[in-house]
């Protein structure tokens, strides 16, 4: 298998993730999240759930969207 493109670990259980037409190789979900997960534009945490996207900005939840003035977003849960 190929080496993880984030940490370089050559791991025989590495997996591929196809995103936006490119194929990425990772040895762990932690590395995949490090590379692919968007970052909340308010609190800076990595968004591993569905999150919200508006005006090209990502938010981890409706609370962070509201802090930035996007009051139209609501959590679906
Ligand atoms: Zn890795
Ligand atoms: Zn947030």
PDB file of C-alpha atoms and ligand atoms in Angstrom:
ATOM      1  CA  UNK A   1       0.000   0.000   0.000  1.00  0.00           C
ATOM      2  CA  UNK A   2       0.974   3.625  -0.379  1.00  0.00           C
ATOM      3  CA  UNK A   3       2.186   5.749   2.487  1.00  0.00           C
ATOM      4  CA  UNK A   4      -0.140   8.154   4.319  1.00  0.00           C
ATOM      5  CA  UNK A   5       0.111  11.539   2.665  1.00  0.00           C
ATOM      6  CA  UNK A   6      -0.196  13.387   5.976  1.00  0.00           C
ATOM      7  CA  UNK A   7       2.223  11.624   8.301  1.00  0.00           C
ATOM      8  CA  UNK A   8       4.087   9.382   5.836  1.00  0.00           C
ATOM      9  CA  UNK A   9       3.308   6.180   7.705  1.00  0.00           C
ATOM     10  CA  UNK A  10       3.555   3.163   5.371  1.00  0.00           C
ATOM     11  CA  UNK A  11       0.686   1.093   6.733  1.00  0.00           C
ATOM     12  CA  UNK A  12      -0.778  -2.004   5.108  1.00  0.00           C
ATOM     13  CA  UNK A  13      -4.286  -1.018   6.221  1.00  0.00           C
ATOM     14  CA  UNK A  14      -4.077   2.406   4.600  1.00  0.00           C
ATOM     15  CA  UNK A  15      -7.189   3.504   2.750  1.00  0.00           C
ATOM     16  CA  UNK A  16      -8.034   5.826  -0.097  1.00  0.00           C
ATOM     17  CA  UNK A  17     -10.441   8.753   0.045  1.00  0.00           C
ATOM     18  CA  UNK A  18     -11.761  10.267  -3.158  1.00  0.00           C
ATOM     19  CA  UNK A  19     -12.585  13.957  -2.735  1.00  0.00           C
ATOM     20  CA  UNK A  20     -13.304  16.543  -5.434  1.00  0.00           C
ATOM     21  CA  UNK A  21     -11.844  14.255  -8.095  1.00  0.00           C
ATOM     22  CA  UNK A  22      -8.541  13.638  -6.318  1.00  0.00           C
ATOM     23  CA  UNK A  23      -7.552  10.438  -4.540  1.00  0.00           C
ATOM     24  CA  UNK A  24      -5.918  10.751  -1.124  1.00  0.00           C
ATOM     25  CA  UNK A  25      -4.208   7.996   0.863  1.00  0.00           C
ATOM     26  CA  UNK A  26      -4.345   7.924   4.650  1.00  0.00           C
ATOM     27  CA  UNK A  27      -3.390   5.478   7.386  1.00  0.00           C
ATOM     28  CA  UNK A  28      -6.004   6.737   9.852  1.00  0.00           C
ATOM     29  CA  UNK A  29      -9.159   8.792  10.084  1.00  0.00           C
ATOM     30  CA  UNK A  30      -7.238  11.274  12.182  1.00  0.00           C
ATOM     31  CA  UNK A  31      -4.919  11.964   9.254  1.00  0.00           C
ATOM     32  CA  UNK A  32      -7.854  12.070   6.831  1.00  0.00           C
ATOM     33  CA  UNK A  33      -9.633  14.618   9.012  1.00  0.00           C
ATOM     34  CA  UNK A  34      -6.435  16.646   9.315  1.00  0.00           C
ATOM     35  CA  UNK A  35      -6.229  16.873   5.542  1.00  0.00           C
ATOM     36  CA  UNK A  36      -9.881  17.009   4.459  1.00  0.00           C
ATOM     37  CA  UNK A  37     -12.121  18.237   7.263  1.00  0.00           C
ATOM     38  CA  UNK A  38     -13.170  21.870   6.939  1.00  0.00           C
ATOM     39  CA  UNK A  39     -12.470  24.183   9.865  1.00  0.00           C
ATOM     40  CA  UNK A  40     -15.221  26.152  11.591  1.00  0.00           C
ATOM     41  CA  UNK A  41     -14.849  29.820  10.717  1.00  0.00           C
ATOM     42  CA  UNK A  42     -15.989  30.822  14.181  1.00  0.00           C
ATOM     43  CA  UNK A  43     -14.459  28.519  16.773  1.00  0.00           C
ATOM     44  CA  UNK A  44     -11.729  26.884  14.664  1.00  0.00           C
ATOM     45  CA  UNK A  45     -12.605  23.269  15.428  1.00  0.00           C
ATOM     46  CA  UNK A  46     -12.482  20.633  12.693  1.00  0.00           C
ATOM     47  CA  UNK A  47     -15.908  19.767  11.345  1.00  0.00           C
ATOM     48  CA  UNK A  48     -16.324  15.974  11.362  1.00  0.00           C
ATOM     49  CA  UNK A  49     -20.096  15.931  11.249  1.00  0.00           C
ATOM     50  CA  UNK A  50     -22.268  17.529   8.637  1.00  0.00           C
ATOM     51  CA  UNK A  51     -21.677  21.112   9.688  1.00  0.00           C
ATOM     52  CA  UNK A  52     -23.010  24.099   7.804  1.00  0.00           C
ATOM     53  CA  UNK A  53     -21.655  25.907   4.789  1.00  0.00           C
ATOM     54  CA  UNK A  54     -22.772  29.346   3.637  1.00  0.00           C
ATOM     55  CA  UNK A  55     -21.072  32.054   1.596  1.00  0.00           C
ATOM     56  CA  UNK A  56     -18.034  29.783   1.346  1.00  0.00           C
ATOM     57  CA  UNK A  57     -17.675  29.736   5.128  1.00  0.00           C
ATOM     58  CA  UNK A  58     -17.946  26.582   7.217  1.00  0.00           C
ATOM     59  CA  UNK A  59     -19.442  26.326  10.678  1.00  0.00           C
ATOM     60  CA  UNK A  60     -19.527  23.375  13.046  1.00  0.00           C
ATOM     61  CA  UNK A  61     -23.094  24.159  14.012  1.00  0.00           C
ATOM     62  CA  UNK A  62     -25.868  26.737  13.931  1.00  0.00           C
ATOM     63  CA  UNK A  63     -24.541  28.354  17.087  1.00  0.00           C
ATOM     64  CA  UNK A  64     -21.261  29.316  15.455  1.00  0.00           C
ATOM     65  CA  UNK A  65     -23.104  30.493  12.323  1.00  0.00           C
ATOM     66  CA  UNK A  66     -25.269  32.765  14.443  1.00  0.00           C
ATOM     67  CA  UNK A  67     -22.221  34.220  16.193  1.00  0.00           C
ATOM     68  CA  UNK A  68     -20.973  35.311  12.767  1.00  0.00           C
ATOM     69  CA  UNK A  69     -24.352  36.754  11.829  1.00  0.00           C
ATOM     70  CA  UNK A  70     -25.799  33.892   9.768  1.00  0.00           C
ATOM     71  CA  UNK A  71     -29.052  33.641  11.633  1.00  0.00           C
ATOM     72  CA  UNK A  72     -30.810  31.668   8.897  1.00  0.00           C
ATOM     73  CA  UNK A  73     -28.982  28.420   9.709  1.00  0.00           C
ATOM     74  CA  UNK A  74     -30.531  25.928  12.086  1.00  0.00           C
ATOM     75  CA  UNK A  75     -29.339  22.557  13.330  1.00  0.00           C
ATOM     76  CA  UNK A  76     -31.286  19.652  11.958  1.00  0.00           C
ATOM     77  CA  UNK A  77     -31.025  17.509  15.059  1.00  0.00           C
TER      78      UNK A  77
HETATM   79 ZN1  LIG B   1      -1.133   9.367   8.675  1.00  0.00          ZN
HETATM   80 ZN1  LIG B   2     -17.694  26.247  15.616  1.00  0.00          ZN
END
